[in-house]
Amino acid sequence: MPSLNLSEARRLALARAGLLKPEWTGFSTRVRKPEKHAHAAAHRLIDRFGYLQLDTVSIAGARSHAIVLLSRLEGFDPGLAEALLQPGEPLFEYWGHEASWLPMALYPVFAFRRKAFASHPWWGDLINEHPKVADDLRRRIRDEGPLRSVDMEGGGNRGWWDFKTAKRVATALWSSGEFAIGERRNFHRMYDLAENVIPEAFLKKHLPQNEALETLLLLALQGHGWAATRTLTHTWRLFNLQNEIKIALNRLREKGLILPCSLADDEGKHRSGWIRPEDLALAERLNPVRPRRDKGVLLSPFDPLLWDRARVKLLFDFDQILEIFKPASKRIYGYYCLPVLAGEHLIARVDLKADRKKGKLDVISLRYESAAGRAQAPAEDREAACSALARYASALQLSLTWRAGMINSK
């Protein structure tokens, strides 16, 4: 059985995540004009992972999906990230890794999930429990066109149906595949009939669950490089399918598309996992590579590289903590911290607050991993963090401002 050490697995993860030089990632890090080239670059990145996770929080000046693109594509206009889902674009929105934008080619792959979600996973069989609401939503979309949630209130204070119920039923109709989301306006979903959004060639095709699982597991591995079964499963939220996943992984192995591969940690403990043959070869070529550490880049806390916190701790020795839901008094680092990647290391995390009206990006806090017990972080880390902040602020066309009293910052 082949084996990787931590540094090999870490560099491979960065290469597959699009965070090393183009010769290692397979696509360019600079966006050329006109706009169509930026769209094409974004689609290539989404194809690599199979999804672009969405999040509503924009306090740092851009939402997560825009930050993911900005971290890989220099010169990318963050405003374009909000307009990627448009009629005619090769994307659809669905439950991938949470709510995500997905390549249209994956629509048939998620037939098994749409079938499973005929009864909503959180709220139960809403469609059959509220048939009038469902019929009213269908009729309004047929008569009026796509609807936002805020358009579902009807007349009067609460409208002629319960607003909260209507929103949930619309989500259930979308989750089950009867509705689709053709675009977002001001980040509001536009619900439409699926046949108005999904091209017929994809709408009529339904991939069997066994084939769908093989496709998704292989795609997850393509984005991770090396990964344990748990990571592959959680990439697509494939819960309660342990036996089916085991069978799918064995089939992929028999086809020669994946290999079992262990990961040896610094204590000599081996962890089982999987790798594609081509990525095993890439890991070997990356072995002598030492990525430059003088320039940094900010990553979204929901970056495909970061959402698996146990994996981040293993590969980077970095505690990826999300404190949005904690009271301010209990936060260690900040409300919405963006980790700083420099070379192959996560060296810091920064809490930002954008003020568009004033044209500024306020650095609320900047904490370095290497600063513990020191009066100041090493110059190399400070240089990398400052370059990451400068690049990000420039992309947002905002001026950096620093809160007084910050330690180990500039």
XYZ file of N, CA and C in Angstrom, residues 141-267:
381
model
N -45.889 30.803 -9.998
C -44.696 30.760 -10.848
C -45.079 30.572 -12.306
N -46.083 29.731 -12.564
C -46.532 29.564 -13.954
C -47.073 30.874 -14.510
N -47.810 31.619 -13.677
C -48.475 32.841 -14.151
C -47.565 34.064 -14.124
N -46.711 34.155 -13.106
C -45.947 35.383 -12.883
C -44.460 35.242 -13.171
N -43.966 33.991 -13.271
C -42.548 33.783 -13.461
C -41.854 33.516 -12.139
N -40.525 33.502 -12.117
C -39.757 33.148 -10.911
C -40.124 34.028 -9.714
N -40.115 33.424 -8.513
C -40.485 34.114 -7.279
C -39.336 34.101 -6.289
N -39.123 35.234 -5.649
C -38.251 35.284 -4.487
C -39.065 34.951 -3.241
N -38.383 34.640 -2.160
C -39.099 34.395 -0.907
C -39.938 35.594 -0.512
N -39.385 36.802 -0.677
C -40.118 38.008 -0.270
C -41.330 38.262 -1.146
N -41.401 37.598 -2.319
C -42.565 37.765 -3.193
C -43.715 36.848 -2.800
N -43.504 36.009 -1.792
C -44.505 34.998 -1.448
C -45.492 35.474 -0.407
N -45.426 36.741 -0.014
C -46.291 37.221 1.045
C -47.715 37.480 0.566
N -47.894 37.743 -0.715
C -49.237 38.052 -1.186
C -49.681 39.403 -0.669
N -50.998 39.585 -0.443
C -51.525 40.862 0.045
C -51.717 40.845 1.545
N -51.899 42.030 2.151
C -52.121 42.117 3.586
C -50.843 41.936 4.376
N -50.990 41.953 5.699
C -49.820 41.857 6.559
C -49.125 40.503 6.448
N -49.919 39.434 6.518
C -49.341 38.107 6.436
C -49.614 37.470 5.093
N -50.303 38.184 4.208
C -50.601 37.625 2.906
C -51.756 36.653 2.975
N -52.035 36.049 1.843
C -53.151 35.118 1.812
C -52.706 33.697 2.036
N -51.449 33.537 2.489
C -50.996 32.288 3.086
C -49.949 32.630 4.146
N -49.602 31.681 4.921
C -48.602 31.892 5.955
C -47.228 32.021 5.314
N -46.595 33.172 5.516
C -45.322 33.469 4.848
C -44.253 32.439 5.221
N -44.126 32.135 6.503
C -43.114 31.192 6.953
C -43.341 29.817 6.331
N -44.599 29.374 6.305
C -44.916 28.079 5.699
C -44.621 28.098 4.208
N -44.971 29.193 3.530
C -44.746 29.292 2.088
C -43.259 29.178 1.756
N -42.415 29.838 2.539
C -40.972 29.760 2.293
C -40.472 28.329 2.472
N -40.974 27.669 3.495
C -40.540 26.294 3.731
C -41.029 25.354 2.631
N -42.254 25.538 2.195
C -42.783 24.685 1.128
C -42.009 24.918 -0.168
N -41.662 26.172 -0.453
C -40.858 26.464 -1.646
C -39.504 25.765 -1.564
N -38.888 25.799 -0.381
C -37.612 25.100 -0.196
C -37.782 23.599 -0.375
N -38.895 23.056 0.118
C -39.158 21.624 -0.036
C -39.366 21.255 -1.498
N -40.082 22.097 -2.248
C -40.291 21.840 -3.676
C -38.979 21.923 -4.447
N -38.095 22.807 -4.005
C -36.763 22.892 -4.617
C -35.917 21.678 -4.246
N -35.945 21.292 -2.974
C -35.143 20.152 -2.523
C -35.572 18.860 -3.209
N -36.868 18.736 -3.492
C -37.383 17.514 -4.133
C -37.210 17.532 -5.639
N -36.813 18.678 -6.207
C -36.539 18.758 -7.633
C -37.656 19.308 -8.481
N -38.803 19.616 -7.890
C -39.892 20.190 -8.690
C -39.587 21.636 -9.064
N -38.976 22.365 -8.154
C -38.503 23.714 -8.417
C -36.995 23.682 -8.629
N -36.476 24.719 -9.235
C -35.033 24.929 -9.360
C -34.771 26.419 -9.185
N -33.525 26.770 -8.975
C -33.146 28.175 -8.791
C -32.318 28.589 -9.992
N -32.882 29.479 -10.795
C -32.232 29.890 -12.030
C -31.238 31.009 -11.854
N -31.408 31.780 -10.786
C -30.496 32.884 -10.514
C -30.758 33.396 -9.107
N -29.881 34.276 -8.665
C -30.083 35.006 -7.417
C -30.047 36.499 -7.729
N -30.941 37.240 -7.087
C -30.955 38.689 -7.227
C -30.779 39.290 -5.846
N -29.717 40.079 -5.692
C -29.350 40.595 -4.376
C -29.245 39.439 -3.376
N -28.768 38.337 -3.871
C -28.545 37.095 -3.134
C -29.849 36.431 -2.682
N -30.979 36.867 -3.206
C -32.248 36.189 -2.957
C -32.433 35.106 -4.015
N -32.809 33.909 -3.572
C -33.102 32.841 -4.514
C -34.314 33.196 -5.371
N -34.220 32.853 -6.652
C -35.342 33.003 -7.563
C -35.863 31.603 -7.885
N -36.982 31.228 -7.254
C -37.555 29.903 -7.453
C -38.317 29.854 -8.774
N -38.096 28.789 -9.531
C -38.765 28.599 -10.812
C -39.079 27.118 -10.973
N -39.905 26.796 -11.950
C -40.145 25.391 -12.275
C -38.862 24.801 -12.849
N -38.554 23.585 -12.477
C -37.292 22.974 -12.889
C -37.143 22.949 -14.403
N -38.243 22.697 -15.128
C -38.143 22.613 -16.591
C -37.792 23.947 -17.232
N -37.949 25.046 -16.487
C -37.583 26.368 -17.006
C -36.119 26.705 -16.762
N -35.452 25.907 -15.933
C -34.074 26.202 -15.524
C -33.089 25.152 -16.022
N -33.439 23.890 -15.873
C -32.522 22.799 -16.180
C -32.720 22.366 -17.630
N -31.665 22.349 -18.448
C -31.793 21.890 -19.846
C -32.371 20.474 -19.888
N -33.157 20.212 -20.913
C -33.885 18.947 -20.993
C -32.945 17.740 -20.943
N -31.771 17.865 -21.562
C -30.845 16.728 -21.590
C -30.430 16.301 -20.188
N -30.356 17.251 -19.266
C -30.009 16.943 -17.885
C -31.242 16.625 -17.049
N -32.343 17.300 -17.355
C -33.563 17.126 -16.578
C -34.110 15.711 -16.702
N -34.016 15.140 -17.883
C -34.611 13.823 -18.140
C -33.696 12.667 -17.735
N -32.429 12.975 -17.448
C -31.473 11.912 -17.147
C -31.388 11.710 -15.637
N -31.432 10.467 -15.197
C -31.342 10.146 -13.772
C -30.276 9.068 -13.581
N -29.210 9.424 -12.919
C -28.133 8.459 -12.684
C -28.507 7.581 -11.493
N -28.392 6.262 -11.610
C -28.665 5.385 -10.462
C -27.780 5.741 -9.281
N -28.263 5.467 -8.087
C -27.538 5.878 -6.883
C -26.134 5.290 -6.828
N -25.956 4.027 -7.218
C -24.623 3.431 -7.135
C -23.632 4.163 -8.034
N -24.064 4.535 -9.242
C -23.193 5.289 -10.144
C -22.984 6.712 -9.630
N -24.035 7.287 -9.053
C -23.924 8.646 -8.519
C -22.906 8.710 -7.386
N -22.915 7.726 -6.509
C -21.966 7.717 -5.398
C -20.534 7.586 -5.902
N -20.320 6.752 -6.903
C -18.979 6.636 -7.475
C -18.524 7.980 -8.031
N -19.409 8.650 -8.763
C -19.077 9.951 -9.352
C -18.712 10.960 -8.284
N -19.516 11.039 -7.232
C -19.300 12.041 -6.193
C -18.060 11.753 -5.363
N -17.820 10.493 -5.041
C -16.639 10.144 -4.253
C -15.359 10.422 -5.033
N -15.366 10.115 -6.321
C -14.185 10.375 -7.149
C -13.967 11.873 -7.305
N -15.052 12.627 -7.439
C -14.953 14.076 -7.560
C -14.433 14.696 -6.266
N -14.898 14.190 -5.131
C -14.400 14.688 -3.851
C -12.902 14.446 -3.725
N -12.457 13.273 -4.126
C -11.037 12.947 -4.043
C -10.218 13.829 -4.987
N -10.798 14.172 -6.126
C -10.133 15.067 -7.076
C -9.834 16.412 -6.438
N -10.721 16.902 -5.579
C -10.505 18.190 -4.926
C -9.601 18.131 -3.716
N -9.519 16.965 -3.069
C -8.743 16.854 -1.828
C -7.318 16.355 -2.039
N -7.090 15.528 -3.027
C -5.778 14.895 -3.193
C -5.743 13.576 -2.463
N -5.391 13.593 -1.196
C -5.523 12.421 -0.321
C -6.647 12.698 0.654
N -7.455 11.688 0.965
C -8.536 11.905 1.925
C -8.961 10.594 2.548
N -9.367 10.671 3.797
C -9.976 9.544 4.486
C -11.417 9.392 4.005
N -11.977 8.228 4.217
C -13.358 7.971 3.803
C -14.308 8.979 4.433
N -14.069 9.328 5.685
C -14.954 10.280 6.363
C -14.998 11.622 5.634
N -13.832 12.103 5.196
C -13.791 13.379 4.481
C -14.560 13.291 3.169
N -14.384 12.191 2.440
C -15.105 12.023 1.178
C -16.605 11.989 1.419
N -17.015 11.304 2.471
C -18.432 11.219 2.797
C -19.005 12.585 3.150
N -18.268 13.342 3.962
C -18.767 14.637 4.410
C -18.701 15.695 3.319
N -17.882 15.482 2.308
C -17.837 16.454 1.208
C -19.214 16.650 0.603
N -19.964 15.563 0.472
C -21.294 15.622 -0.139
C -22.406 15.311 0.850
N -22.072 15.317 2.148
C -23.089 15.031 3.169
C -23.806 13.716 2.876
N -23.029 12.687 2.627
C -23.582 11.376 2.286
C -23.793 10.564 3.551
N -24.731 11.005 4.372
C -24.971 10.365 5.643
C -25.899 9.162 5.474
N -25.786 8.229 6.398
C -26.644 7.031 6.428
C -26.489 6.170 5.179
N -25.308 6.234 4.559
C -25.053 5.437 3.351
C -23.708 4.708 3.478
N -23.347 4.357 4.697
C -22.014 3.798 4.931
C -21.752 2.543 4.097
N -22.692 1.629 4.060
C -22.487 0.397 3.301
C -22.386 0.674 1.816
N -23.265 1.555 1.314
C -23.248 1.905 -0.111
C -21.939 2.589 -0.488
N -21.418 3.418 0.407
C -20.147 4.116 0.143
C -18.996 3.125 0.118
N -19.008 2.184 1.034
C -17.963 1.160 1.053
C -17.946 0.386 -0.255
N -19.117 0.032 -0.736
C -19.224 -0.698 -2.009
C -18.728 0.167 -3.163
N -19.118 1.451 -3.173
C -18.710 2.357 -4.251
C -17.194 2.548 -4.267
N -16.575 2.685 -3.102
C -15.125 2.841 -3.037
C -14.412 1.584 -3.540
N -14.937 0.430 -3.191
C -14.342 -0.820 -3.677
C -14.471 -0.941 -5.190
N -15.596 -0.487 -5.747
C -15.754 -0.525 -7.207
C -14.759 0.416 -7.882
N -14.584 1.602 -7.321
C -13.614 2.538 -7.877
C -12.200 1.964 -7.799
N -11.925 1.254 -6.732
C -10.617 0.620 -6.585
C -10.433 -0.476 -7.636
N -11.457 -1.290 -7.843
C -11.373 -2.369 -8.830
C -11.174 -1.822 -10.240
N -11.733 -0.637 -10.506
C -11.586 -0.005 -11.817
C -10.233 0.681 -11.982
N -9.450 0.735 -10.917
C -8.137 1.374 -10.986
C -8.197 2.884 -10.907
N -9.341 3.450 -10.505
C -9.496 4.903 -10.446
C -9.002 5.483 -9.137
N -8.969 4.665 -8.083
C -8.443 5.113 -6.799
C -7.586 4.004 -6.190
N -6.754 4.421 -5.240
C -5.889 3.470 -4.533
C -6.025 3.689 -3.035
N -5.991 2.622 -2.241
C -5.868 2.828 -0.797
C -4.481 3.401 -0.516
N -4.425 4.373 0.367
C -3.156 5.059 0.643
C -3.184 5.516 2.092
N -2.179 5.149 2.855
C -2.136 5.559 4.255
C -1.408 6.890 4.398
N -1.682 7.546 5.512
C -1.008 8.799 5.848
C -0.282 8.595 7.161
N 1.036 8.800 7.147
C 1.849 8.637 8.352
C 2.027 9.997 9.016
N 1.557 10.128 10.256
C 1.730 11.400 10.950
C 3.119 11.471 11.590
N 3.397 12.560 12.283
C 4.739 12.787 12.824
C 5.100 11.806 13.938
N 4.103 11.125 14.483
C 4.357 10.147 15.528
C 4.431 8.726 14.979
